[in-house]
Coordinates of C-alpha atoms in Angstrom, one line a residue:
X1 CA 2.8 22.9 15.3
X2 CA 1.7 25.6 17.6
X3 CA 5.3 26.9 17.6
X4 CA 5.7 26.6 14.0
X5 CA 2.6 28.4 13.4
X6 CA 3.2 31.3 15.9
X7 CA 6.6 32.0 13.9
X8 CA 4.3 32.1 10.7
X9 CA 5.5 29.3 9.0
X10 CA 4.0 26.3 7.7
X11 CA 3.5 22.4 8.3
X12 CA 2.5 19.4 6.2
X13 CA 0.9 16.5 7.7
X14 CA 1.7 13.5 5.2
X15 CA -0.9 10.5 5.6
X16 CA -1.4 7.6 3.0
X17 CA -4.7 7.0 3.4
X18 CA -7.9 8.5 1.8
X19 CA -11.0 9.4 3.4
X20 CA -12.8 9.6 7.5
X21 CA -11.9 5.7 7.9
X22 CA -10.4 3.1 6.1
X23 CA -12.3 0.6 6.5
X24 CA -16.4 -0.7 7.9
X25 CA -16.9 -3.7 9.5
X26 CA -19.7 -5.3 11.8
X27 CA -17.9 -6.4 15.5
X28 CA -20.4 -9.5 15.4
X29 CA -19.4 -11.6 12.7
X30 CA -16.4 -9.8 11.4
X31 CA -17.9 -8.8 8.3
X32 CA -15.9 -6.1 5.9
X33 CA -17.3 -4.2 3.4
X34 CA -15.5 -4.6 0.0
X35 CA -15.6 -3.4 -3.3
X36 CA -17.5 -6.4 -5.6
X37 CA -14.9 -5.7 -8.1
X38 CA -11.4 -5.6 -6.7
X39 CA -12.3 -7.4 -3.3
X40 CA -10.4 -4.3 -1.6
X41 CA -12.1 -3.6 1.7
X42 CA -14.0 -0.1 1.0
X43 CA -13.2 3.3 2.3
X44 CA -15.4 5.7 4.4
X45 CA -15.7 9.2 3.7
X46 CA -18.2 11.1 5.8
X47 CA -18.8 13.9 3.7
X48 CA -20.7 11.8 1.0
X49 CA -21.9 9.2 4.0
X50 CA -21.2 6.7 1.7
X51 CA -18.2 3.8 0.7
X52 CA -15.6 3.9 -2.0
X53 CA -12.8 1.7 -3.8
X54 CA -10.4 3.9 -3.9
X55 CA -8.9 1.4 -6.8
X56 CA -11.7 1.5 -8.5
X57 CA -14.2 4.2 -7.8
X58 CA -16.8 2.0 -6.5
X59 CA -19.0 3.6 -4.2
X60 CA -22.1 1.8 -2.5
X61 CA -24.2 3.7 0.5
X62 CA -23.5 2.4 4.0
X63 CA -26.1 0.6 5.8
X64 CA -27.5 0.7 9.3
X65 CA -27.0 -3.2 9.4
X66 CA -24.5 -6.0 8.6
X67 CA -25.6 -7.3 5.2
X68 CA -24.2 -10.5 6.5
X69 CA -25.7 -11.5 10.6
X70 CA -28.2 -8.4 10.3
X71 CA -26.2 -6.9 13.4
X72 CA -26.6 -3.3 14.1
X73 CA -23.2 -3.3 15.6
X74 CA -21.8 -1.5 12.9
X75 CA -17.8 0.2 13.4
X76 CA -15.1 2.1 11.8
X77 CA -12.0 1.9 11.9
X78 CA -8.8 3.6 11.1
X79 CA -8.1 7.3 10.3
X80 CA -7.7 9.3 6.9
X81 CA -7.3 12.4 5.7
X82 CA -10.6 13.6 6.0
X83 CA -10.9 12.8 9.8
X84 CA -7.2 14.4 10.3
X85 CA -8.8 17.3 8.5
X86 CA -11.1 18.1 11.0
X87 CA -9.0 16.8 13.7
X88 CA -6.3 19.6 12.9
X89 CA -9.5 22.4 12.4
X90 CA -10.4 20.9 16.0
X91 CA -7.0 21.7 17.3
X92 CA -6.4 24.9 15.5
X93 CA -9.3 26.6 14.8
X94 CA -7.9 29.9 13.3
X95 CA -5.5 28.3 10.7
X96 CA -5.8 28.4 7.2
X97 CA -6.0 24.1 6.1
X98 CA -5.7 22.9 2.7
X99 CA -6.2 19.0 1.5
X100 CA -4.2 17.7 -1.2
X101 CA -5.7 14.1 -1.9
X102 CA -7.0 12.3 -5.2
X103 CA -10.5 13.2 -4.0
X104 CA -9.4 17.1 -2.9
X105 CA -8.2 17.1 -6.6
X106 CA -10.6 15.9 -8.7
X107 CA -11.9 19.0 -10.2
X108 CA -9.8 20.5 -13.1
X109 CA -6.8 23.4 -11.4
X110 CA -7.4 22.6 -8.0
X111 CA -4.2 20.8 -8.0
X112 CA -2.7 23.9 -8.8
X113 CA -5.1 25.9 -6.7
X114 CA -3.6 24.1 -3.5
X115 CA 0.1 24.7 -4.8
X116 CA -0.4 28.3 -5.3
X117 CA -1.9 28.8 -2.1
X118 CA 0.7 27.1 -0.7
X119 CA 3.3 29.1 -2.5
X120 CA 1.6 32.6 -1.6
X121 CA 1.0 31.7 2.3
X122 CA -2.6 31.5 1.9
X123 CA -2.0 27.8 3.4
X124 CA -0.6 27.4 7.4
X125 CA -1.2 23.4 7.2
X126 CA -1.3 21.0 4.3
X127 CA -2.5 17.5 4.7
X128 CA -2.0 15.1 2.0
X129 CA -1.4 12.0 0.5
X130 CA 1.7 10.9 -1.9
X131 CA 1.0 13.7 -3.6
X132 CA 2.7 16.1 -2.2
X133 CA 5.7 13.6 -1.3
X134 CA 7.6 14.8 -4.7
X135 CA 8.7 17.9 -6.3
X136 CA 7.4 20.9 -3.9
X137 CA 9.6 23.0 -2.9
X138 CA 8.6 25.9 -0.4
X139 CA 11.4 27.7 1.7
X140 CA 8.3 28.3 4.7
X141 CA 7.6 24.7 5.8
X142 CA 9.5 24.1 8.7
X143 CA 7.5 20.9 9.9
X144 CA 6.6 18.0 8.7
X145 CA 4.8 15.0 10.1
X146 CA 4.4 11.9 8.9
X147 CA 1.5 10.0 10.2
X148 CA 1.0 5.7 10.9
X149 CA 4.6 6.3 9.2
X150 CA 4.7 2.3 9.3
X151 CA 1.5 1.9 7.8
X152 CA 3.2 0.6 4.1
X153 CA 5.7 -1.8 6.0
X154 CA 3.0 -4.1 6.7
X155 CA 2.4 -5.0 2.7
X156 CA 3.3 -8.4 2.4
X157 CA 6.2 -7.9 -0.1
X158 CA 9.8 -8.0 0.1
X159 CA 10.4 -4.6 -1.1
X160 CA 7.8 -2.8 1.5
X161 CA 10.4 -1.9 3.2
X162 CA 12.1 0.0 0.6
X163 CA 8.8 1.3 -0.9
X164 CA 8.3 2.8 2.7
X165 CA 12.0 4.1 2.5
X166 CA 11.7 6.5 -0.6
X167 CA 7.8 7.5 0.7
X168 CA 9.4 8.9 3.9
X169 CA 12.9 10.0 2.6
X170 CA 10.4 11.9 -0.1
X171 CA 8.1 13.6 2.1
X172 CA 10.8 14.5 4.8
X173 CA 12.6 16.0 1.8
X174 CA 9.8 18.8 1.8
X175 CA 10.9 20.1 5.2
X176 CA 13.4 22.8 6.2
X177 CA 14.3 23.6 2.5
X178 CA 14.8 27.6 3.2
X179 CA 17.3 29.1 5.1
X180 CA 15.7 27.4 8.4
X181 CA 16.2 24.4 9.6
X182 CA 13.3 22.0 9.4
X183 CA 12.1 19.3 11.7
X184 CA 10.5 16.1 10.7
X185 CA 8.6 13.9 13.2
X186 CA 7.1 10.4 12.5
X187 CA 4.4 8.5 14.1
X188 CA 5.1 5.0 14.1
X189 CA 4.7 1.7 16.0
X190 CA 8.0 0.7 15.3
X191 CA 10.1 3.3 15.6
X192 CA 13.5 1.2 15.6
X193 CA 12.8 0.5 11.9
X194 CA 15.8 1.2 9.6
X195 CA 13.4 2.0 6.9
X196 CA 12.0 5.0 9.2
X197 CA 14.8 6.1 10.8
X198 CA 17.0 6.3 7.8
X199 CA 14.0 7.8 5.6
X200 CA 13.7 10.5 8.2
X201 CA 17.2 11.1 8.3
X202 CA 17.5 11.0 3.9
X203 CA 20.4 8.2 4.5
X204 CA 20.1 6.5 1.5
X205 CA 23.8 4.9 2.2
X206 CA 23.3 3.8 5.4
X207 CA 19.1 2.0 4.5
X208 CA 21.2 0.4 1.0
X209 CA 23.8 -1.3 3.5
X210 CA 21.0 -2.4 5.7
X211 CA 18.5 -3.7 3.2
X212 CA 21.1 -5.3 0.7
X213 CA 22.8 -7.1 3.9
X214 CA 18.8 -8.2 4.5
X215 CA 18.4 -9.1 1.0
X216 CA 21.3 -10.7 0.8
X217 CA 20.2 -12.8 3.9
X218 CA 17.4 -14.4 2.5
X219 CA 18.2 -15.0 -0.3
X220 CA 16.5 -11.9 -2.2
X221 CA 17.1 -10.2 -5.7
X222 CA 19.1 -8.4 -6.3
X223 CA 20.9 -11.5 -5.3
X224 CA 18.8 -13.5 -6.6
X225 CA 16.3 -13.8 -9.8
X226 CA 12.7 -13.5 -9.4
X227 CA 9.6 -15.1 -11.4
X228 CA 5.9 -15.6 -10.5
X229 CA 2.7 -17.3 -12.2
X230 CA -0.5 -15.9 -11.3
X231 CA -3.6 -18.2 -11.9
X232 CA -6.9 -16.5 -12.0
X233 CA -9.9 -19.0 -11.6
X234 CA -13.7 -18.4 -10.9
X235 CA -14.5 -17.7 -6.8
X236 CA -13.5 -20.7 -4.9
X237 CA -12.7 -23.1 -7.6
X238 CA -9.8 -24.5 -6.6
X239 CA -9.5 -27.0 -3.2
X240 CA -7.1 -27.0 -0.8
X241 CA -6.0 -30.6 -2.5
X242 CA -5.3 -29.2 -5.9
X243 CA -4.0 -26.0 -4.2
X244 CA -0.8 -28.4 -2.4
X245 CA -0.9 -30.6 -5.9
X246 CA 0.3 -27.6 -7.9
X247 CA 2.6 -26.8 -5.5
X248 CA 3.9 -30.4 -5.6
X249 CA 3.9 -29.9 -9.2
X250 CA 6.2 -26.9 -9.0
X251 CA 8.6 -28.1 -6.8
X252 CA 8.9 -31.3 -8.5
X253 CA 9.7 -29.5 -12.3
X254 CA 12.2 -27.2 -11.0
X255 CA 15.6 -27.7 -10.0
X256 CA 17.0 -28.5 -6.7
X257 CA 18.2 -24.8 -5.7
X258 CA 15.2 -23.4 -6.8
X259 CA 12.3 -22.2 -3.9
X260 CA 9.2 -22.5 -4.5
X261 CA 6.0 -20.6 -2.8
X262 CA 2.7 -20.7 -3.3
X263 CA -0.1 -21.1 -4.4
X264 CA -0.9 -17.9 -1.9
X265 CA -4.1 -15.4 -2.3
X266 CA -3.4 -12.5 -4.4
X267 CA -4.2 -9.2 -2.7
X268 CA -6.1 -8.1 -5.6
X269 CA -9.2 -9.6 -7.4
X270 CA -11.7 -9.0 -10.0
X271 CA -15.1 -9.6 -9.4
X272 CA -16.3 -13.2 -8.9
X273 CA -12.5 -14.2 -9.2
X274 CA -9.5 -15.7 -7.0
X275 CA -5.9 -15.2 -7.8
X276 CA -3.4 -17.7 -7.0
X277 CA 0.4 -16.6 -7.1
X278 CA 3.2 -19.2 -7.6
X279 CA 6.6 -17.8 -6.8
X280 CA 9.8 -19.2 -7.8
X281 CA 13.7 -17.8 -6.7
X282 CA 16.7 -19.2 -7.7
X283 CA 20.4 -17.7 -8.7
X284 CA 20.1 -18.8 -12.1
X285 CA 17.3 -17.2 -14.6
X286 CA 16.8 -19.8 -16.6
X287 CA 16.1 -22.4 -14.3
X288 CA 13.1 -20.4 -12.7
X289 CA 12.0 -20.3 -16.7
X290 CA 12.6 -23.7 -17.2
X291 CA 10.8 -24.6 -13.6
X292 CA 7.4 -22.1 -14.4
X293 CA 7.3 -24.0 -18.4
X294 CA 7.7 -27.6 -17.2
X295 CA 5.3 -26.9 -14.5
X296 CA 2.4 -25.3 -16.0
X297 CA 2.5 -28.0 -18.9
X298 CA 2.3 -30.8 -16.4
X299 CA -0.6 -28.9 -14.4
X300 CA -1.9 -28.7 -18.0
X301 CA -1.3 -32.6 -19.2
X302 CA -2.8 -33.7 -15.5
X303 CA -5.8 -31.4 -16.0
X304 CA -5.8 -29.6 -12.8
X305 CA -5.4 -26.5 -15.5
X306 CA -8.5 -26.3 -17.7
X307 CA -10.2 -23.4 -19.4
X308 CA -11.2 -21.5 -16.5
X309 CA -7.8 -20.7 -15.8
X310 CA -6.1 -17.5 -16.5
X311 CA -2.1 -17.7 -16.3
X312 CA 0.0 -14.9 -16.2
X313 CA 3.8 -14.9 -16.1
X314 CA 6.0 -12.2 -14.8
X315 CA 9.9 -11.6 -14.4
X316 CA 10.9 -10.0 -11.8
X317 CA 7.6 -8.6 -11.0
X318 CA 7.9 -5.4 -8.9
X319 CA 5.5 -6.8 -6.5
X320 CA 5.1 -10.5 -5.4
X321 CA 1.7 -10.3 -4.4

């Protein structure tokens, strides 16, 4: 960065995560705070003092003590864009730092503000979100890094790995795109993983060979079909008995090839609601149809479905979570 910026050219710092930390939690009884309407552990951001859903909006002020044990031992975790904002003004006093971030950009043309700047110089670093992963195209920026690069790989989906691909193939796309040749660095964990490595190096032939041969493995579409019923119930209504029952239920309806998993916590909730996902694989379509139908009418028939139940059905659901 120092050398970048001594040759008068510009970097982008790419990190997917909003505000000073992601998440507050008390180190005595584990306690994390969460937004009451999507159950999505909240996000700090210093400059308001205060908690956010950045899926929702929420915001609730942060409190000197654990709503929970009453423990004072209050800590934050993680790093967003805020904190690498001041982290980089730490480091590098005397350049010019723009934020491109939902938050940065909530106010009508500041979007544009921050791409103009860009565009005229008036910007030596850019920090940002996805936001800036698509579509800018500035001949100065010569460096790019890509911060807690393996941050999306730990989503507990199938595809988080290819997600993470095109995110990183993206944003090292917005490097070395003039006459000079640009450099991309990641910070990762894992640097060994083909979805890093190839998404640095834009190999989209080399990542499809990879992930289809992984796919292919275990048994994955595009090799395979792909359906899921979610079941959304009131907070903590179903048991772990009825839990394995519908499972047993699942199983039982569908055909011998197919796989069943589930019932397993959806990531996302509502307020004062669970979500249960049921995931079925198979070769053949219409068996997974023919396995989701029979079952939910014999849940249904047994009563273990009643009204409180919400059921949605999905094919080939781009997430499985």
């Amino acid at each position: 960065m120092k050398a970048a910026l001594a040759a008068k050219r510009q970097v982008m710092l790419f990190l997917n995560r909003l505000g000073y930390h992601t998440f507050v939690s008390c180190r005595d009884c584990g306690f994390v705070y969460r937004c009451p309407d999507c159950a999505v552990s909240l996000t700090y951001f210093r400059k308001e003092h205060a908690l956010k859903c950045t899926r929702c909006g929420f915001m609730a002020k942060l409190k000197s003590v654990c709503p929970d044990c009453g423990s004072k031992r209050i800590k934050y975790f993680g790093l967003g864009t805020e904190q690498l904002e001041e982290v980089v003004k730490r480091h590098f006093p005397a350049a010019k730092i723009g934020r491109l971030d939902s938050e940065q950009t909530r106010a009508k043309g500041s979007f544009d503000r921050v791409y103009e700047d860009m565009r005229s110089g008036e910007i030596d670093i850019l920090i940002g979100t996805r936001m800036m992963a698509k579509g800018w195209d500035f001949a100065n920026v010569v460096l790019t890094g890509i911060i807690a690069a393996d941050y999306t790989l730990n989503f507990p989906d199938f595809r988080a790995g290819e997600r993470t691909f095109q995110m990183i193939a993206q944003v090292a796309g917005r490097c070395g795109r003039g006459r000079e040749r640009g450099k991309v660095i990641l910070q990762s964990y894992r640097p060994e993983e083909p979805a890093l490595l190839f998404g640095g190096q834009q190999n989209y032939e080399a990542y499809y060979r990879w992930e289809a041969q992984a796919r292919e493995k275990y048994g994955y579409p595009p090799f395979t079909h792909l359906m899921k019923a979610v079941f959304t119930t009131p907070a903590d209504y179903l048991k772990r008995e009825e839990l394995a029952e519908i499972n047993r239920i699942f199983v039982s309806e569908s055909g011998e090839t197919v796989r069943v998993f589930g019932p397993t916590p959806g990531i996302y909730h509502d307020q004062g609601k669970d979500k249960w996902v049921v995931t079925l694989i198979d070769d053949d379509l219409s068996m997974l149809r023919i396995g989701i139908k029979r079952g939910i009418s014999r849940l249904k028939s047994e009563k273990i479905i009643d009204k409180n139940f919400n059921i949605q059905i999905e094919t080939e659901p781009m997430h499985t979570v």
